[in-house]
mmCIF file with all atom_site columns, C-alpha atoms in Angstrom:
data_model
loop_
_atom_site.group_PDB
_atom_site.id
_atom_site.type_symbol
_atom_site.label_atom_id
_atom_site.label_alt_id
_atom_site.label_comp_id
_atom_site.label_asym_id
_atom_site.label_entity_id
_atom_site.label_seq_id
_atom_site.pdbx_PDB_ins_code
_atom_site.Cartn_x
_atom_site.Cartn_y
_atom_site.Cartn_z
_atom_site.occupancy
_atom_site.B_iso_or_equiv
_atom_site.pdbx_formal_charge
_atom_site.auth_seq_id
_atom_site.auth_comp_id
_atom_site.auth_asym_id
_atom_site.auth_atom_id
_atom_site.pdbx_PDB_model_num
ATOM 1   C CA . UNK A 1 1   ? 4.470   -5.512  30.228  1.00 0.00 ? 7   UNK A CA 1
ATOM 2   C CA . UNK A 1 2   ? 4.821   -1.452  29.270  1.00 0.00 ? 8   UNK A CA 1
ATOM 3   C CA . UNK A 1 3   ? 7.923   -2.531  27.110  1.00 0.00 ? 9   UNK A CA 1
ATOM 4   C CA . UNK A 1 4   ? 5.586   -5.559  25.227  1.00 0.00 ? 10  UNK A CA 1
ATOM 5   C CA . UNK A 1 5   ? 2.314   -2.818  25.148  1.00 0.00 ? 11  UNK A CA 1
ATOM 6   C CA . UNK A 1 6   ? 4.262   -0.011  23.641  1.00 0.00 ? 12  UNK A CA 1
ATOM 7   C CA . UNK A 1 7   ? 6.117   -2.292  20.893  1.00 0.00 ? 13  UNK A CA 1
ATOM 8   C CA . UNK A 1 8   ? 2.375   -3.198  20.211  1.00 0.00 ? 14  UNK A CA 1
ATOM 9   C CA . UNK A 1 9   ? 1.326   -0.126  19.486  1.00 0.00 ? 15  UNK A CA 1
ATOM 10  C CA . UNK A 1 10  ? 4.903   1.049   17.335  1.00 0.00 ? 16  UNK A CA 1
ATOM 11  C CA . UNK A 1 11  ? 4.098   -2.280  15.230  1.00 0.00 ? 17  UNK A CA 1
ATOM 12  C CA . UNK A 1 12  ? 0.295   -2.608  15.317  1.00 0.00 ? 18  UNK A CA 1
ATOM 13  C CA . UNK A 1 13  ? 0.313   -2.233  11.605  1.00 0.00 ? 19  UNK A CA 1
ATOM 14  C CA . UNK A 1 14  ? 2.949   -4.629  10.862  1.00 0.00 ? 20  UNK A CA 1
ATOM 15  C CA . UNK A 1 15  ? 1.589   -7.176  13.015  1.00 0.00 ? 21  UNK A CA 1
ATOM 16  C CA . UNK A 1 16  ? -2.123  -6.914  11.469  1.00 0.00 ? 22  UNK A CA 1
ATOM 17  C CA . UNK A 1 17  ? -0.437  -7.275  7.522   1.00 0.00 ? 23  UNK A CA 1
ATOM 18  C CA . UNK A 1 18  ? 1.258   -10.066 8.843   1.00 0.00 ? 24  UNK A CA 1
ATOM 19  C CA . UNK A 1 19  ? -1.358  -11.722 10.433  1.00 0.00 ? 25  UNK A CA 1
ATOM 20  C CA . UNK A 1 20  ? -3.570  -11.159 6.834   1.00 0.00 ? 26  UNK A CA 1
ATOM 21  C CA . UNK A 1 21  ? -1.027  -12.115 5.139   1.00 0.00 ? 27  UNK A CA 1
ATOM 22  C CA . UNK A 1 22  ? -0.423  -15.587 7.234   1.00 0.00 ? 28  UNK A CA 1
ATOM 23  C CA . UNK A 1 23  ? -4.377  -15.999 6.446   1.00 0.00 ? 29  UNK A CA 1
ATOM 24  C CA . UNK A 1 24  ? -4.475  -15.399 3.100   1.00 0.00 ? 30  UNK A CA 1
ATOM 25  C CA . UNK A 1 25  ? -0.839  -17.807 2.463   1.00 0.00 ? 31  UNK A CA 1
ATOM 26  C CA . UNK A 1 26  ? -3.144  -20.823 3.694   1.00 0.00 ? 32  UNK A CA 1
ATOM 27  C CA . UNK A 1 27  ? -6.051  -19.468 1.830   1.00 0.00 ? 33  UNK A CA 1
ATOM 28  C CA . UNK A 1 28  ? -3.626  -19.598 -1.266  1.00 0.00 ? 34  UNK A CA 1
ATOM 29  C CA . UNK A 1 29  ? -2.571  -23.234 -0.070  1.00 0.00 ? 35  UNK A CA 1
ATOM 30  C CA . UNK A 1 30  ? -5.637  -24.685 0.368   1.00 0.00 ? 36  UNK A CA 1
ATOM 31  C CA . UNK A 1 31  ? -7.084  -23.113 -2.732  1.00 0.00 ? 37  UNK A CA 1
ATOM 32  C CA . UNK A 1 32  ? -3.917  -24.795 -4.606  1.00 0.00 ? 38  UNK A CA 1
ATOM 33  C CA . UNK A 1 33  ? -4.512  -28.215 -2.983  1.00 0.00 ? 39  UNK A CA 1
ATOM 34  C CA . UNK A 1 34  ? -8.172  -28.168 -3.836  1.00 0.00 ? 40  UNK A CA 1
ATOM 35  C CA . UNK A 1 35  ? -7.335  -27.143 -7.720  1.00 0.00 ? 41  UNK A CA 1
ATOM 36  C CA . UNK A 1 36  ? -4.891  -29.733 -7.374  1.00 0.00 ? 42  UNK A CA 1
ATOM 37  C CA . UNK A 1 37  ? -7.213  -32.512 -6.072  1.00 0.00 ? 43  UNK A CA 1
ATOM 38  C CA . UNK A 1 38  ? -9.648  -31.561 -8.483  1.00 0.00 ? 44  UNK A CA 1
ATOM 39  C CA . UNK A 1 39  ? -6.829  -31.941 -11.679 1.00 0.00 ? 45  UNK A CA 1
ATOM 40  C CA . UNK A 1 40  ? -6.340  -35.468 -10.652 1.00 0.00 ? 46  UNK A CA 1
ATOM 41  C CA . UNK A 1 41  ? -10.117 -36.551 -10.411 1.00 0.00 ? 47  UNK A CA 1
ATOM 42  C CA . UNK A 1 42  ? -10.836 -38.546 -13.271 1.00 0.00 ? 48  UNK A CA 1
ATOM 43  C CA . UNK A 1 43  ? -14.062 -36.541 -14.729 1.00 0.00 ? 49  UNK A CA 1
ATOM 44  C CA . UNK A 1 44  ? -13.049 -33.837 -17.279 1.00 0.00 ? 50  UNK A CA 1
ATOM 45  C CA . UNK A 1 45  ? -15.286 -31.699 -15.617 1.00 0.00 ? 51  UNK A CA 1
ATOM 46  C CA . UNK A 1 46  ? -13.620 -32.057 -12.431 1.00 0.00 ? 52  UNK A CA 1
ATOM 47  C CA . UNK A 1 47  ? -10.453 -31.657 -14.479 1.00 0.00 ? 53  UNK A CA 1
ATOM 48  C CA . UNK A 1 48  ? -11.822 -28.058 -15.991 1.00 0.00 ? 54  UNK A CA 1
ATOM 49  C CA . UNK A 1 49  ? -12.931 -26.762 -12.870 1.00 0.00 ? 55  UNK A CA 1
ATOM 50  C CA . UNK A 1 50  ? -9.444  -27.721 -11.123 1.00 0.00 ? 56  UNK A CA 1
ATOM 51  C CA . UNK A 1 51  ? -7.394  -25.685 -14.124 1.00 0.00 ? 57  UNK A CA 1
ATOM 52  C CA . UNK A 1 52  ? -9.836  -22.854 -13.669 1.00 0.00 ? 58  UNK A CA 1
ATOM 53  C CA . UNK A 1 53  ? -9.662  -22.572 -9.838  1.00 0.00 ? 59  UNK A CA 1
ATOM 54  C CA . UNK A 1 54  ? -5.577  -23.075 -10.181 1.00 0.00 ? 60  UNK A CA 1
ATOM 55  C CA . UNK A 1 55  ? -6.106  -18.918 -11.266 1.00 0.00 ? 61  UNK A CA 1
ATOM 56  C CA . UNK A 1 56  ? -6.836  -18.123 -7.837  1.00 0.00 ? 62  UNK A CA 1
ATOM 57  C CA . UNK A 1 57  ? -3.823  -18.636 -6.079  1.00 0.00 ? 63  UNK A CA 1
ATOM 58  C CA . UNK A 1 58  ? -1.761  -17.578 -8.967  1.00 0.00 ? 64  UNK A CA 1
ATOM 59  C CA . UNK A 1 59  ? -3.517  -14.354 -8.732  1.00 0.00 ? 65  UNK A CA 1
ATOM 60  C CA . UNK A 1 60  ? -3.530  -13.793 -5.261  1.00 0.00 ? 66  UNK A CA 1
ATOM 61  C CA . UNK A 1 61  ? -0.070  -14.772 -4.787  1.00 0.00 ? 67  UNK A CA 1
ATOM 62  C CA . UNK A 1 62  ? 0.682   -11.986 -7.391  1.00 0.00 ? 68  UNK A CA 1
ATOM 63  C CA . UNK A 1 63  ? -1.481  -9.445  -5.985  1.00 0.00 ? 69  UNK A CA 1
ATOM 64  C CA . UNK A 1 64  ? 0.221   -10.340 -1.947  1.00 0.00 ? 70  UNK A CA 1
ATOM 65  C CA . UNK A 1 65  ? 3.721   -9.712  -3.540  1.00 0.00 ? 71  UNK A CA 1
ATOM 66  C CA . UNK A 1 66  ? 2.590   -7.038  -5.553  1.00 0.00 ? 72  UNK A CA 1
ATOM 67  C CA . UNK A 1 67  ? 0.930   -4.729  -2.134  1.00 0.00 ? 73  UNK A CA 1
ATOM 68  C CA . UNK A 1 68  ? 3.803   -5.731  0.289   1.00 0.00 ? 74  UNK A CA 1
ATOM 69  C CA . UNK A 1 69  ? 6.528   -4.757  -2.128  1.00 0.00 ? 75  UNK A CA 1
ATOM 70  C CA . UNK A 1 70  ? 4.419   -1.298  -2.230  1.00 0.00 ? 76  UNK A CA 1
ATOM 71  C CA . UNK A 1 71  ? 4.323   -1.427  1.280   1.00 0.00 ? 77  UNK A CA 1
ATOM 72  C CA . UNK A 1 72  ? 8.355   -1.856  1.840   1.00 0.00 ? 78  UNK A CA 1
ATOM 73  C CA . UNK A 1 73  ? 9.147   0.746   -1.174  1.00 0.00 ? 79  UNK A CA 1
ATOM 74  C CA . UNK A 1 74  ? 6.612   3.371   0.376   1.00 0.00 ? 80  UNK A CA 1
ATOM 75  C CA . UNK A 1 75  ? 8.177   2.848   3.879   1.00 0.00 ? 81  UNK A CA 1
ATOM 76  C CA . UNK A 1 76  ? 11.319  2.767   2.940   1.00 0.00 ? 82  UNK A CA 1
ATOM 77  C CA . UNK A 1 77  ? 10.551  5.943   0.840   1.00 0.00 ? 83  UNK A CA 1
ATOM 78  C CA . UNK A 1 78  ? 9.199   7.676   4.143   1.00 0.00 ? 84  UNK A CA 1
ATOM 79  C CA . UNK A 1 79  ? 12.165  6.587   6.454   1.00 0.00 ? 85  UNK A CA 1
ATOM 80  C CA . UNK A 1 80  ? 14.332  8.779   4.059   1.00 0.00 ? 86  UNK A CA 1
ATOM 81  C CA . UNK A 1 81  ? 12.122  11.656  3.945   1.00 0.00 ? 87  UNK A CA 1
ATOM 82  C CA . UNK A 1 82  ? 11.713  11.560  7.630   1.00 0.00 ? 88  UNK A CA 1
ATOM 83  C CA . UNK A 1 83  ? 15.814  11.552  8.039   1.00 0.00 ? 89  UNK A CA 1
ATOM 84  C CA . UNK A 1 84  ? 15.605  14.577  5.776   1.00 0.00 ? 90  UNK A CA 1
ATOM 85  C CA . UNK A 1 85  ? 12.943  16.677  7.743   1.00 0.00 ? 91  UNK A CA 1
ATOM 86  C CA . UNK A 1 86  ? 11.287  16.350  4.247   1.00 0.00 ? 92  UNK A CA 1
ATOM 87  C CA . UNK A 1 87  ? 7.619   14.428  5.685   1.00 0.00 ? 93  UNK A CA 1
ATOM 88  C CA . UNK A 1 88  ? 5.019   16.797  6.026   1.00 0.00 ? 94  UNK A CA 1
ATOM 89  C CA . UNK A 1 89  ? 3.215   17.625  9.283   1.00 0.00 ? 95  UNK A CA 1
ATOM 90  C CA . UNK A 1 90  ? 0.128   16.232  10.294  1.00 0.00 ? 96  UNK A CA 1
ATOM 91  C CA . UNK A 1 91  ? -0.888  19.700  11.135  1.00 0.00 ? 97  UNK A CA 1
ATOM 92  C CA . UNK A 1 92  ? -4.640  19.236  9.781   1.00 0.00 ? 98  UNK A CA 1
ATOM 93  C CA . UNK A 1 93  ? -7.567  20.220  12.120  1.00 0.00 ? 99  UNK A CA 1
ATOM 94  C CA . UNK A 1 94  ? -9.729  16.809  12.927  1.00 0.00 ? 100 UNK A CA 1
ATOM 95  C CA . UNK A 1 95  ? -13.436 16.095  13.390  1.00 0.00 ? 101 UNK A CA 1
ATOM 96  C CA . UNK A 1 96  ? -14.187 15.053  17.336  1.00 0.00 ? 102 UNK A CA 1
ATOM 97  C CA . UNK A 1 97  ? -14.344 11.141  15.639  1.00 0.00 ? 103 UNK A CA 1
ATOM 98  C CA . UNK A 1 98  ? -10.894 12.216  14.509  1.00 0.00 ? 104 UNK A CA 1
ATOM 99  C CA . UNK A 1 99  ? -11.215 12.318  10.724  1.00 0.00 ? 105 UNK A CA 1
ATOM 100 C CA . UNK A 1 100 ? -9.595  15.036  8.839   1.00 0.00 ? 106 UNK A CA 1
ATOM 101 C CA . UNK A 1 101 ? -11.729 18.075  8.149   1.00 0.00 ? 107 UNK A CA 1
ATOM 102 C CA . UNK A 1 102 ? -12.058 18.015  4.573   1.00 0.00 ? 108 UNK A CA 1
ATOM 103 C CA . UNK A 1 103 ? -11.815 21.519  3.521   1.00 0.00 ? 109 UNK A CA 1
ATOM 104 C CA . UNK A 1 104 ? -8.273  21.862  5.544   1.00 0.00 ? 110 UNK A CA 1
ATOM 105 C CA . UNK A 1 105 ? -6.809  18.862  3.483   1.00 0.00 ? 111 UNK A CA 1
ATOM 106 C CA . UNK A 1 106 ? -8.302  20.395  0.139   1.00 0.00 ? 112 UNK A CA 1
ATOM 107 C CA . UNK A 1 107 ? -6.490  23.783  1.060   1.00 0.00 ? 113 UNK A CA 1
ATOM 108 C CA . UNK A 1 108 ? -3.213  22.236  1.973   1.00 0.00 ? 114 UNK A CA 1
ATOM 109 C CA . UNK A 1 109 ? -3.832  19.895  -1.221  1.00 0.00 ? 115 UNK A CA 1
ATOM 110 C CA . UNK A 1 110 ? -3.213  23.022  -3.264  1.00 0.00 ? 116 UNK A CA 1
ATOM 111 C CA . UNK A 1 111 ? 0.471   23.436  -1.925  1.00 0.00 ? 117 UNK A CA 1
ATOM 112 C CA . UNK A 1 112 ? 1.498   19.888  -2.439  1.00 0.00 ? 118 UNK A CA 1
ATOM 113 C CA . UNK A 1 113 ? 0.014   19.598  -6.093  1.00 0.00 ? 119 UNK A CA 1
ATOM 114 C CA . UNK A 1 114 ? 1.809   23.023  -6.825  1.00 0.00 ? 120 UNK A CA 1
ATOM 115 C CA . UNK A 1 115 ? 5.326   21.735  -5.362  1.00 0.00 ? 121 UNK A CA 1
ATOM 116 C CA . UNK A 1 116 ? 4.509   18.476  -7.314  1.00 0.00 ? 122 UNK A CA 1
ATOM 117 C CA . UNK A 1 117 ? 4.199   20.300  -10.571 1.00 0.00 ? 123 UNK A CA 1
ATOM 118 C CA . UNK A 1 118 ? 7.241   22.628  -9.724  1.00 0.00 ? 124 UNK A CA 1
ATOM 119 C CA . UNK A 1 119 ? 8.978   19.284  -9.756  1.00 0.00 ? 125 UNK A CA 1
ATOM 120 C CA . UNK A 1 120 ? 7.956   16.960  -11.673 1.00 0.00 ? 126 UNK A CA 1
ATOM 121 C CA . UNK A 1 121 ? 10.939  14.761  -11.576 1.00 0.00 ? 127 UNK A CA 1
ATOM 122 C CA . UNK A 1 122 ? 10.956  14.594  -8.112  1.00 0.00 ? 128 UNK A CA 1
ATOM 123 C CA . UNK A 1 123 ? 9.940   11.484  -6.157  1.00 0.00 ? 129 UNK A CA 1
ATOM 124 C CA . UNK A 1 124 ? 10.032  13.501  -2.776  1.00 0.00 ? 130 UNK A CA 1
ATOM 125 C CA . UNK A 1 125 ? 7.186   16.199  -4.048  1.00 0.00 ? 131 UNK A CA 1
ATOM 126 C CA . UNK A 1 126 ? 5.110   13.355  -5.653  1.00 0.00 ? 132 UNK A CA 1
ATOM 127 C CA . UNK A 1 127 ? 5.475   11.534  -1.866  1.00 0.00 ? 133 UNK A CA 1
ATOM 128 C CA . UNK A 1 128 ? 4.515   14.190  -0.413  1.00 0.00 ? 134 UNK A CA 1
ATOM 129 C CA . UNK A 1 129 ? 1.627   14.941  -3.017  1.00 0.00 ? 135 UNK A CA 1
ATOM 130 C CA . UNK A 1 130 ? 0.079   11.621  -2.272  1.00 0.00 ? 136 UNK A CA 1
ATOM 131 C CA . UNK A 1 131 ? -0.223  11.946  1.773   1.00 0.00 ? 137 UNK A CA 1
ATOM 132 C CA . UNK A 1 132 ? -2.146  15.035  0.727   1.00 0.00 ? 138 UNK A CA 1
ATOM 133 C CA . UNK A 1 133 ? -4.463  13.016  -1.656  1.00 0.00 ? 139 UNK A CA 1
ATOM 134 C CA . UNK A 1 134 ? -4.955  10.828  1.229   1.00 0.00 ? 140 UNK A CA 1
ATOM 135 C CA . UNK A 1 135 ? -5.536  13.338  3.560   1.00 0.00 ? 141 UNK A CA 1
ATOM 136 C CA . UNK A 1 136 ? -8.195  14.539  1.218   1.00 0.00 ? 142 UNK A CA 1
ATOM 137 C CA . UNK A 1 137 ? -9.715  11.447  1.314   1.00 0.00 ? 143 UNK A CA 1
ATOM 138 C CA . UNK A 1 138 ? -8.739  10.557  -2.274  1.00 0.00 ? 144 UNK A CA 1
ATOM 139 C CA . UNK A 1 139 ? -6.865  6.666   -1.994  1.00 0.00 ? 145 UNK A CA 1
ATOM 140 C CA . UNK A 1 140 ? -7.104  6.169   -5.686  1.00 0.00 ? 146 UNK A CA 1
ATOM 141 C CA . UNK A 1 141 ? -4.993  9.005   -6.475  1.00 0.00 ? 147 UNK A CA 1
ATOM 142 C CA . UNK A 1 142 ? -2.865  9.125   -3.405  1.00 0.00 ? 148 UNK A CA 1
ATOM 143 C CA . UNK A 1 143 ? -1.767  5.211   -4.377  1.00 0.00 ? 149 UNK A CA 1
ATOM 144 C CA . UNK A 1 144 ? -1.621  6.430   -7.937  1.00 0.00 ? 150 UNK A CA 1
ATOM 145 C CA . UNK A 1 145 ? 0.901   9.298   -6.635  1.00 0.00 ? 151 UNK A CA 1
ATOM 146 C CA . UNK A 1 146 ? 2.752   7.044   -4.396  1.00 0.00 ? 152 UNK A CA 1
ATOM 147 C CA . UNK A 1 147 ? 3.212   4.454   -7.225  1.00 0.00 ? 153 UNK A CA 1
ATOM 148 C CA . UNK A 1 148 ? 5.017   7.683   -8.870  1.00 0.00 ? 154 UNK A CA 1
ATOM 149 C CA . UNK A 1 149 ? 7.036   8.564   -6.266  1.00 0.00 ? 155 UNK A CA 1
ATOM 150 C CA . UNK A 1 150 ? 8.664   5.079   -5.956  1.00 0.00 ? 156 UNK A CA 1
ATOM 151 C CA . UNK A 1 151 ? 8.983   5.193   -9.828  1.00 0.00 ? 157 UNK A CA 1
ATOM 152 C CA . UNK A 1 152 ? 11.305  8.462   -9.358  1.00 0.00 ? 158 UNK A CA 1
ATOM 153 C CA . UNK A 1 153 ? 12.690  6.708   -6.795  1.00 0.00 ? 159 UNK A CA 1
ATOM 154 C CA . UNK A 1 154 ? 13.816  3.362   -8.432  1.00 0.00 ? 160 UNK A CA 1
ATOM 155 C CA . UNK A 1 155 ? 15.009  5.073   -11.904 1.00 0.00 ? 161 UNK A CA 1
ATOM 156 C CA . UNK A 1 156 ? 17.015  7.470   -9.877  1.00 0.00 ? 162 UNK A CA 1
ATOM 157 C CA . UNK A 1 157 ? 18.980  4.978   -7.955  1.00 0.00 ? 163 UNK A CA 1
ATOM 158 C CA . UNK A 1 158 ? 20.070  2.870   -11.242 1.00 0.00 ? 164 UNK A CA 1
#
């Protein structure tokens, strides 16, 4: 039961995006069955609104791939770092609700966005940059950074 609990808790992550992920594949196929069902009616209205709700699962299948390809890249991308002793330290002081206190991530910001333009070329610094942007409570840019760093990455390897 301890063995079970604690492989919960490694994979509690994994398990949720798979368990979204199962939801939103039947979303997709239901949404495709509907469109379909709707193409075959034999009102060009019903025919319209079929070809137009068709889009949905196209787009959402594209959007799934799209985040769970980030999601492999960016932890493959840490599993390296971490064999290098390269992934920084959570060493950040935390609210008692355990957030982040904001002005410790904005200091420690200042490091990472100097090694990042010290090296621009490097996926590692632009990794690192973007677990400060999150830590700073900035998920645009630390997704925009990440995106970056598995750029680097990818061109480097071909």
């Amino acid at each position: 039961m301890a063995t079970a609990l604690g492989a919960f808790k490694a994979n509690r992550t994994k398990i949720w995006v798979g368990l979204v992920t199962l939801l939103l594949v039947f979303y997709l196929v239901v949404s495709l069955d509907r469109s379909l069902l709707l193409m075959s009616d034999p009102s060009a209205v019903a025919k319209a609104i079929g070809v137009a709700y068709l889009v949905l699962p196209v787009i959402g299948a594209w959007a799934l791939v799209r985040e769970l390809l980030f999601g492999a890249r960016t932890e493959r991308l840490a599993k390296i770092l971490e064999a290098e002793g390269g992934l920084p330290e959570d060493t950040l002081p935390r609210t008692p609700g355990g957030r982040i206190v904001r002005e410790a991530a904005d200091l420690e910001f200042e490091k990472y966005r100097a090694e990042a333009e010290a090296a621009p070329e490097d996926w590692r610094s632009w990794f690192r940059l973007s677990c400060a942007y999150d830590a700073a409570g900035d998920r645009k840019r630390a997704r925009a950074a990440m995106r970056d760093a598995v750029r680097m990455f990818r061109a480097g390897k071909k």
